[in-house]
Each structure stands twice: as structure tokens, then as C-alpha cells.
mmCIF file of C-alpha atoms in Angstrom:
data_model
loop_
_atom_site.group_PDB
_atom_site.id
_atom_site.type_symbol
_atom_site.label_atom_id
_atom_site.label_comp_id
_atom_site.label_asym_id
_atom_site.label_seq_id
_atom_site.Cartn_x
_atom_site.Cartn_y
_atom_site.Cartn_z
ATOM 1 C CA MET A 1386 109.850 -105.222 -146.186
ATOM 2 C CA ALA A 1387 109.409 -106.201 -149.855
ATOM 3 C CA ARG A 1388 112.696 -106.047 -151.770
ATOM 4 C CA ILE A 1389 112.418 -104.770 -155.341
ATOM 5 C CA LEU A 1390 115.384 -105.009 -157.717
ATOM 6 C CA ILE A 1391 115.017 -102.341 -160.398
ATOM 7 C CA ILE A 1392 116.965 -102.780 -163.634
ATOM 8 C CA ALA A 1393 116.671 -99.563 -165.612
ATOM 9 C CA GLY A 1394 118.321 -96.387 -166.851
ATOM 10 C CA SER A 1395 119.097 -93.256 -164.873
ATOM 11 C CA ASP A 1396 117.259 -89.978 -165.580
ATOM 12 C CA SER A 1397 119.468 -87.028 -164.646
ATOM 13 C CA GLY A 1398 116.356 -84.843 -164.431
ATOM 14 C CA GLY A 1399 114.881 -87.060 -161.719
ATOM 15 C CA GLY A 1400 111.496 -87.516 -163.375
ATOM 16 C CA ALA A 1401 111.621 -91.020 -164.794
ATOM 17 C CA GLY A 1402 113.831 -94.115 -164.835
ATOM 18 C CA ILE A 1403 115.664 -95.281 -161.738
ATOM 19 C CA GLN A 1404 114.840 -92.058 -159.909
ATOM 20 C CA ALA A 1405 111.080 -92.449 -160.360
ATOM 21 C CA ASP A 1406 111.334 -96.150 -159.523
ATOM 22 C CA ILE A 1407 113.140 -95.541 -156.231
ATOM 23 C CA LYS A 1408 110.678 -92.857 -155.174
ATOM 24 C CA THR A 1409 107.691 -95.060 -156.013
ATOM 25 C CA VAL A 1410 108.951 -98.175 -154.230
ATOM 26 C CA THR A 1411 109.920 -96.131 -151.176
ATOM 27 C CA MET A 1412 106.603 -94.289 -150.957
ATOM 28 C CA LEU A 1413 104.711 -97.589 -151.212
ATOM 29 C CA GLY A 1414 106.657 -99.173 -148.375
ATOM 30 C CA GLY A 1415 109.198 -101.316 -150.229
ATOM 31 C CA HIS A 1416 112.993 -101.406 -150.361
ATOM 32 C CA ALA A 1417 114.426 -100.370 -153.735
ATOM 33 C CA MET A 1418 117.673 -101.832 -155.069
ATOM 34 C CA THR A 1419 119.075 -100.844 -158.443
ATOM 35 C CA ALA A 1420 121.120 -102.011 -161.379
ATOM 36 C CA ILE A 1421 121.636 -99.073 -163.731
ATOM 37 C CA THR A 1422 121.790 -100.030 -167.409
ATOM 38 C CA ALA A 1423 122.425 -96.604 -168.912
ATOM 39 C CA LEU A 1424 123.149 -93.030 -167.922
ATOM 40 C CA THR A 1425 121.182 -90.283 -169.609
ATOM 41 C CA ALA A 1426 121.723 -86.547 -169.800
ATOM 42 C CA GLN A 1427 118.198 -85.200 -169.901
ATOM 43 C CA ASN A 1428 115.845 -82.603 -168.535
ATOM 44 C CA THR A 1429 112.172 -81.811 -168.994
ATOM 45 C CA LEU A 1430 112.780 -80.689 -172.580
ATOM 46 C CA GLY A 1431 114.421 -83.857 -173.878
ATOM 47 C CA VAL A 1432 117.316 -86.291 -173.880
ATOM 48 C CA ASP A 1433 120.705 -84.794 -174.753
ATOM 49 C CA GLY A 1434 122.712 -88.007 -174.489
ATOM 50 C CA VAL A 1435 122.706 -91.676 -173.517
ATOM 51 C CA MET A 1436 125.707 -93.660 -172.275
ATOM 52 C CA PRO A 1437 125.172 -97.410 -171.791
ATOM 53 C CA VAL A 1438 126.776 -99.046 -168.766
ATOM 54 C CA PRO A 1439 129.141 -101.941 -169.659
ATOM 55 C CA PRO A 1440 127.220 -105.254 -169.475
ATOM 56 C CA ASP A 1441 129.712 -106.780 -167.037
ATOM 57 C CA PHE A 1442 129.108 -103.954 -164.588
ATOM 58 C CA VAL A 1443 125.323 -104.178 -164.995
ATOM 59 C CA MET A 1444 125.547 -107.835 -164.019
ATOM 60 C CA GLN A 1445 127.915 -107.060 -161.156
ATOM 61 C CA GLN A 1446 125.311 -104.691 -159.717
ATOM 62 C CA ILE A 1447 122.585 -107.331 -160.043
ATOM 63 C CA GLU A 1448 124.589 -110.173 -158.536
ATOM 64 C CA CYS A 1449 126.044 -108.036 -155.747
ATOM 65 C CA VAL A 1450 122.700 -106.971 -154.267
ATOM 66 C CA SER A 1451 120.782 -110.185 -154.968
ATOM 67 C CA ARG A 1452 123.263 -112.491 -153.229
ATOM 68 C CA ASP A 1453 123.325 -110.361 -150.075
ATOM 69 C CA ILE A 1454 119.967 -108.623 -149.693
ATOM 70 C CA GLY A 1455 117.834 -110.951 -151.798
ATOM 71 C CA LEU A 1456 114.771 -109.931 -153.776
ATOM 72 C CA ASP A 1457 111.031 -110.395 -153.848
ATOM 73 C CA ALA A 1458 110.368 -108.956 -157.311
ATOM 74 C CA VAL A 1459 112.255 -107.636 -160.325
ATOM 75 C CA LYS A 1460 111.242 -104.567 -162.317
ATOM 76 C CA ILE A 1461 112.864 -104.044 -165.717
ATOM 77 C CA GLY A 1462 112.734 -100.732 -167.531
ATOM 78 C CA MET A 1463 115.122 -99.121 -169.988
ATOM 79 C CA LEU A 1464 117.782 -101.477 -171.348
ATOM 80 C CA GLY A 1465 121.141 -100.136 -172.439
ATOM 81 C CA GLY A 1466 121.615 -102.503 -175.378
ATOM 82 C CA ALA A 1467 121.058 -105.973 -176.774
ATOM 83 C CA GLU A 1468 123.969 -107.562 -174.910
ATOM 84 C CA ILE A 1469 122.713 -106.230 -171.592
ATOM 85 C CA ALA A 1470 119.224 -107.535 -172.392
ATOM 86 C CA SER A 1471 120.628 -110.966 -173.253
ATOM 87 C CA ARG A 1472 122.672 -111.154 -170.057
ATOM 88 C CA ILE A 1473 119.683 -110.083 -167.964
ATOM 89 C CA PHE A 1474 117.520 -112.781 -169.560
ATOM 90 C CA ASP A 1475 120.119 -115.451 -168.799
ATOM 91 C CA TRP A 1476 120.199 -114.288 -165.172
ATOM 92 C CA LEU A 1477 116.393 -114.252 -164.922
ATOM 93 C CA MET A 1478 116.330 -117.891 -165.988
ATOM 94 C CA THR A 1479 118.419 -118.780 -162.913
ATOM 95 C CA LEU A 1480 115.782 -117.339 -160.571
ATOM 96 C CA SER A 1481 112.944 -119.315 -159.073
ATOM 97 C CA PRO A 1482 109.853 -119.180 -161.310
ATOM 98 C CA ASP A 1483 108.029 -117.830 -158.258
ATOM 99 C CA VAL A 1484 109.948 -114.523 -158.399
ATOM 100 C CA PRO A 1485 107.669 -112.057 -160.214
ATOM 101 C CA VAL A 1486 109.160 -110.046 -163.058
ATOM 102 C CA VAL A 1487 107.516 -106.803 -164.174
ATOM 103 C CA PHE A 1488 108.733 -105.742 -167.620
ATOM 104 C CA ASP A 1489 108.068 -102.204 -168.830
ATOM 105 C CA PRO A 1490 109.038 -102.300 -172.548
ATOM 106 C CA VAL A 1491 110.499 -98.789 -172.693
ATOM 107 C CA MET A 1492 111.134 -97.720 -176.283
ATOM 108 C CA VAL A 1493 110.686 -93.942 -176.459
ATOM 109 C CA SER A 1494 110.965 -91.219 -173.831
ATOM 110 C CA THR A 1495 108.094 -88.847 -173.043
ATOM 111 C CA SER A 1496 109.876 -86.168 -175.086
ATOM 112 C CA GLY A 1497 110.010 -88.498 -178.106
ATOM 113 C CA ALA A 1498 113.649 -89.673 -177.969
ATOM 114 C CA ARG A 1499 114.161 -93.298 -179.075
ATOM 115 C CA LEU A 1500 115.847 -95.217 -176.250
ATOM 116 C CA ILE A 1501 116.561 -98.613 -177.863
ATOM 117 C CA ASP A 1502 117.969 -99.957 -181.112
ATOM 118 C CA ASP A 1503 116.514 -102.714 -183.297
ATOM 119 C CA ALA A 1504 118.758 -105.415 -181.797
ATOM 120 C CA THR A 1505 117.524 -104.602 -178.291
ATOM 121 C CA LEU A 1506 113.916 -104.610 -179.493
ATOM 122 C CA GLN A 1507 114.417 -108.149 -180.794
ATOM 123 C CA MET A 1508 115.503 -109.202 -177.288
ATOM 124 C CA PHE A 1509 112.099 -108.179 -175.925
ATOM 125 C CA ASP A 1510 110.718 -111.539 -177.114
ATOM 126 C CA ARG A 1511 112.943 -113.413 -174.680
ATOM 127 C CA LEU A 1512 112.299 -111.054 -171.782
ATOM 128 C CA MET A 1513 108.526 -111.187 -172.236
ATOM 129 C CA SER A 1514 108.672 -114.987 -172.215
ATOM 130 C CA ARG A 1515 109.953 -114.778 -168.604
ATOM 131 C CA ALA A 1516 107.876 -111.815 -167.484
ATOM 132 C CA THR A 1517 105.018 -112.169 -165.043
ATOM 133 C CA ILE A 1518 103.434 -108.996 -166.391
ATOM 134 C CA VAL A 1519 104.271 -106.638 -169.268
ATOM 135 C CA THR A 1520 103.160 -102.985 -169.069
ATOM 136 C CA PRO A 1521 103.102 -101.394 -172.556
ATOM 137 C CA ASN A 1522 101.493 -98.124 -173.535
ATOM 138 C CA VAL A 1523 99.634 -97.896 -176.845
ATOM 139 C CA PRO A 1524 102.634 -97.133 -179.117
ATOM 140 C CA GLU A 1525 104.650 -99.901 -177.438
ATOM 141 C CA LEU A 1526 101.796 -102.396 -177.719
ATOM 142 C CA MET A 1527 101.414 -101.531 -181.395
ATOM 143 C CA ALA A 1528 105.124 -102.131 -181.981
ATOM 144 C CA LEU A 1529 105.023 -105.451 -180.111
ATOM 145 C CA THR A 1530 101.934 -106.817 -181.880
ATOM 146 C CA ASN A 1531 101.887 -104.974 -185.235
ATOM 147 C CA ALA A 1532 98.311 -104.047 -184.395
ATOM 148 C CA ASP A 1533 96.514 -100.822 -185.239
ATOM 149 C CA ILE A 1534 95.149 -99.599 -181.899
ATOM 150 C CA VAL A 1535 92.591 -96.794 -182.135
ATOM 151 C CA SER A 1536 89.997 -97.742 -179.507
ATOM 152 C CA SER A 1537 89.490 -99.640 -176.265
ATOM 153 C CA TYR A 1538 88.293 -102.619 -178.326
ATOM 154 C CA THR A 1539 91.467 -102.809 -180.424
ATOM 155 C CA LEU A 1540 93.505 -102.201 -177.264
ATOM 156 C CA GLU A 1541 91.974 -105.274 -175.643
ATOM 157 C CA ARG A 1542 92.425 -107.389 -178.751
ATOM 158 C CA ALA A 1543 96.144 -106.517 -178.931
ATOM 159 C CA ALA A 1544 96.632 -107.061 -175.187
ATOM 160 C CA ARG A 1545 95.044 -110.511 -175.413
ATOM 161 C CA GLN A 1546 97.257 -111.336 -178.397
ATOM 162 C CA LEU A 1547 100.391 -110.412 -176.447
ATOM 163 C CA SER A 1548 99.225 -112.290 -173.347
ATOM 164 C CA ARG A 1549 98.512 -115.484 -175.291
ATOM 165 C CA GLN A 1550 101.778 -115.297 -177.212
ATOM 166 C CA TYR A 1551 104.011 -114.970 -174.144
ATOM 167 C CA ARG A 1552 101.767 -116.526 -171.462
ATOM 168 C CA CYS A 1553 102.079 -113.473 -169.257
ATOM 169 C CA ALA A 1554 99.735 -110.870 -167.873
ATOM 170 C CA VAL A 1555 99.505 -107.617 -169.833
ATOM 171 C CA LEU A 1556 98.682 -104.204 -168.389
ATOM 172 C CA ALA A 1557 97.769 -102.134 -171.450
ATOM 173 C CA LYS A 1558 97.874 -98.412 -170.710
ATOM 174 C CA GLY A 1559 95.320 -96.454 -172.691
ATOM 175 C CA GLY A 1560 96.554 -92.911 -172.161
ATOM 176 C CA HIS A 1561 97.450 -92.459 -175.836
ATOM 177 C CA LEU A 1562 93.948 -93.286 -177.069
ATOM 178 C CA PRO A 1563 91.896 -90.328 -178.333
ATOM 179 C CA GLY A 1564 89.331 -88.638 -176.129
ATOM 180 C CA ASN A 1565 89.159 -87.227 -172.614
ATOM 181 C CA LYS A 1566 88.564 -90.574 -170.935
ATOM 182 C CA LEU A 1567 91.363 -92.880 -169.818
ATOM 183 C CA SER A 1568 90.875 -96.643 -170.071
ATOM 184 C CA ASP A 1569 93.510 -99.043 -168.740
ATOM 185 C CA LEU A 1570 93.197 -102.801 -169.124
ATOM 186 C CA LEU A 1571 94.768 -105.734 -167.295
ATOM 187 C CA ILE A 1572 94.590 -109.160 -168.932
ATOM 188 C CA ASP A 1573 95.787 -111.768 -166.460
ATOM 189 C CA ARG A 1574 97.390 -115.097 -167.349
ATOM 190 C CA ASN A 1575 94.012 -116.802 -167.270
ATOM 191 C CA GLY A 1576 92.539 -114.350 -169.763
ATOM 192 C CA ALA A 1577 90.394 -112.498 -167.242
ATOM 193 C CA ALA A 1578 90.022 -108.770 -167.907
ATOM 194 C CA HIS A 1579 90.181 -106.002 -165.308
ATOM 195 C CA ARG A 1580 89.354 -102.453 -166.429
ATOM 196 C CA TRP A 1581 89.883 -99.003 -164.971
ATOM 197 C CA GLU A 1582 88.345 -95.876 -166.428
ATOM 198 C CA GLY A 1583 88.469 -92.231 -165.508
ATOM 199 C CA ASP A 1584 89.068 -88.725 -166.771
ATOM 200 C CA LYS A 1585 92.485 -87.936 -168.188
ATOM 201 C CA ILE A 1586 94.543 -85.547 -166.066
ATOM 202 C CA ASP A 1587 95.511 -82.610 -168.269
ATOM 203 C CA THR A 1588 99.051 -81.675 -167.279
ATOM 204 C CA PRO A 1589 102.417 -81.392 -169.051
ATOM 205 C CA HIS A 1590 104.122 -82.642 -165.887
ATOM 206 C CA ASN A 1591 103.728 -86.325 -166.675
ATOM 207 C CA HIS A 1592 107.316 -87.489 -167.071
ATOM 208 C CA GLY A 1593 107.832 -90.965 -165.628
ATOM 209 C CA THR A 1594 104.245 -92.214 -165.502
ATOM 210 C CA GLY A 1595 105.132 -95.576 -167.064
ATOM 211 C CA CYS A 1596 108.128 -96.170 -164.820
ATOM 212 C CA THR A 1597 106.096 -95.220 -161.774
ATOM 213 C CA LEU A 1598 103.171 -97.478 -162.653
ATOM 214 C CA ALA A 1599 105.369 -100.530 -163.318
ATOM 215 C CA SER A 1600 107.345 -100.045 -160.103
ATOM 216 C CA GLY A 1601 104.120 -99.607 -158.169
ATOM 217 C CA VAL A 1602 102.780 -102.877 -159.564
ATOM 218 C CA ALA A 1603 106.038 -104.667 -158.758
ATOM 219 C CA THR A 1604 105.958 -103.391 -155.179
ATOM 220 C CA GLY A 1605 102.367 -104.485 -154.640
ATOM 221 C CA ILE A 1606 102.957 -107.972 -156.017
ATOM 222 C CA ALA A 1607 106.082 -108.351 -153.864
ATOM 223 C CA GLN A 1608 104.022 -107.322 -150.826
ATOM 224 C CA GLY A 1609 101.577 -110.155 -151.493
ATOM 225 C CA MET A 1610 98.812 -108.211 -153.225
ATOM 226 C CA SER A 1611 96.918 -109.718 -156.135
ATOM 227 C CA MET A 1612 97.922 -108.388 -159.536
ATOM 228 C CA ALA A 1613 94.624 -106.518 -159.884
ATOM 229 C CA ASP A 1614 94.935 -104.933 -156.420
ATOM 230 C CA ALA A 1615 98.583 -104.025 -157.036
ATOM 231 C CA THR A 1616 97.570 -102.378 -160.308
ATOM 232 C CA ASP A 1617 94.695 -100.539 -158.662
ATOM 233 C CA ARG A 1618 96.971 -99.030 -155.999
ATOM 234 C CA ALA A 1619 99.730 -98.240 -158.506
ATOM 235 C CA ARG A 1620 97.267 -96.407 -160.765
ATOM 236 C CA LEU A 1621 95.981 -94.387 -157.827
ATOM 237 C CA PHE A 1622 99.543 -93.503 -156.880
ATOM 238 C CA VAL A 1623 100.288 -92.298 -160.420
ATOM 239 C CA ARG A 1624 97.134 -90.197 -160.557
ATOM 240 C CA GLU A 1625 97.826 -88.599 -157.188
ATOM 241 C CA ALA A 1626 101.436 -87.908 -158.197
ATOM 242 C CA LEU A 1627 100.201 -86.224 -161.384
ATOM 243 C CA LEU A 1628 97.794 -84.053 -159.407
ATOM 244 C CA HIS A 1629 100.603 -83.073 -157.011
ATOM 245 C CA ALA A 1630 103.215 -82.358 -159.686
ATOM 246 C CA PRO A 1631 105.352 -79.415 -158.502
ATOM 247 C CA GLY A 1632 105.542 -77.777 -161.931
ATOM 248 C CA LEU A 1633 109.307 -78.007 -162.397
ATOM 249 C CA GLY A 1634 111.009 -77.355 -165.725
ATOM 250 C CA GLN A 1635 109.905 -75.898 -169.033
ATOM 251 C CA GLY A 1636 108.686 -79.123 -170.652
ATOM 252 C CA HIS A 1637 107.425 -82.511 -169.462
ATOM 253 C CA GLY A 1638 108.121 -82.039 -165.767
ATOM 254 C CA PRO A 1639 108.362 -84.632 -163.004
ATOM 255 C CA MET A 1640 105.408 -85.788 -160.952
ATOM 256 C CA GLY A 1641 105.038 -85.198 -157.233
ATOM 257 C CA HIS A 1642 105.893 -88.652 -155.875
ATOM 258 C CA GLY A 1643 106.913 -87.351 -152.486
ATOM 259 C CA LEU A 1644 103.693 -85.369 -152.038
ATOM 260 C CA VAL A 1645 101.327 -88.337 -152.393
ATOM 261 C CA ARG A 1646 99.344 -89.176 -149.239
ATOM 262 C CA PHE A 1647 96.804 -91.985 -149.328
#
């Protein structure tokens, strides 16, 4: 069974973060282990509070599970601060280069709450230099490249820029682009492009899509799938979870991870 170590924040509403990661890895046949970087008080309407976990305890979680259970892939989501990010990078550099690292550069929650400070954002450079694949949405990709992304063409140009700069694969999520069509793009380390297109799913119950997609990719890679095949399955899982969303809450509700059947 593929062992996925998830380093991310906790979502008390159960829609995103560690909770979405665990559900995704489990549903796709992997074993999820966690190192929680921050606790959040949130529901479908927004984030009421964030409490970072002390860096020493974040590292204790990581080292405790990795030395006993081991790991086949690492997924990184929300970071609780610059010191935590720095300590995680130092630990990543002790791993074998063969261990894949999926980095989801979480900056803002679905409800619009900013989840990182400027010092933590500066640490993204170091983390992306070790990442196997980075999974930004359009606003995140714009912040990382200073590009103006308004179309699938400018999305690809920015994704290629990021991939060349950090020598990693980039999965650019196009859900924020205008129009009713969704276009996602994977640029692998060799510069090859893989595209997925389809109709956007019109639902307010879309909390945790980014976390779910990144964890799905990490699980597939750890199971021996190619990056393109892992992305293809992860995208399908997200779309099915959106279609099976149970309609909980008054705002951006959780998806229906547990209702997905391939």
C-alpha cells in the first residue's frame, strides 16, 4: 500500500486541508499519514481563526511517522509559517531524490481568507526547488510568476516559466479562467504538455478541490502511475466528488469524497 505523508493544515469543517487529503488518499487505495502545520476554525462560510502548530512539534510528527512507517510520497499543502516551511525544506533535503514531493502552494482559502504571510511566501522558492510537481491555480500561478493570466495561452506560458525556473513539473489548474469550459494543463519536467478540457461543474460545494487534486496526484505517483495518468485519475476523482457533493453548509460546502465510485 502506497504511503503518503501529508503536511498541511487542519480544516475543522472537514472540507479541505488534512481532512480532504486523508479522504482522498484513502478512497484511492493509499495509506495517509499526517503532520498538521496549523489548526483552523472554519466552516463553509469562512475562516474564523488560524493557530499555527509549533515548528518543533510539526517536525516531531514528520520524523515520528517517517522513521517507523516510511513513505512513498510527500504532499505539502498549507504551511503554518516561514519557520515551519524552512524546517520542512531542510528535512526534504535529507530524503532520497527519488521520493516524489507534490507541493500545493496554498495561499488563499476558497472563501477568500489569506492563509500565509509574506515571509512564508518567500519560502515557496526553496520548496519548489525540491518539488517533483507544483499544483497552482490561476491566482497562485500569477503570484508565483508575476504573469497576467487571462487565457489558456497565458496559462501555458506561465506554467512553462515556473517549470523551467524550478525544474519541476507544473499542474496549472484553469478553473479561475473565464468561460464555461475548464482547461487544466500539466507541463512535465521535459517540457511536454498534457491537457484536459471539459465543462465546468456549477456548484457552490467546491471546498477542497485543490487539496483533493494534489493528494490524488501524490497517491497515483506513489502507486507507480505516470504523472499524466495520476493527474488524469485525480481529476476524475475531483469531478466525481463535486457531482456527489452532499450539499452541507450555507456557503462553499464540502465535496462528496466518500460517495465516489469509479
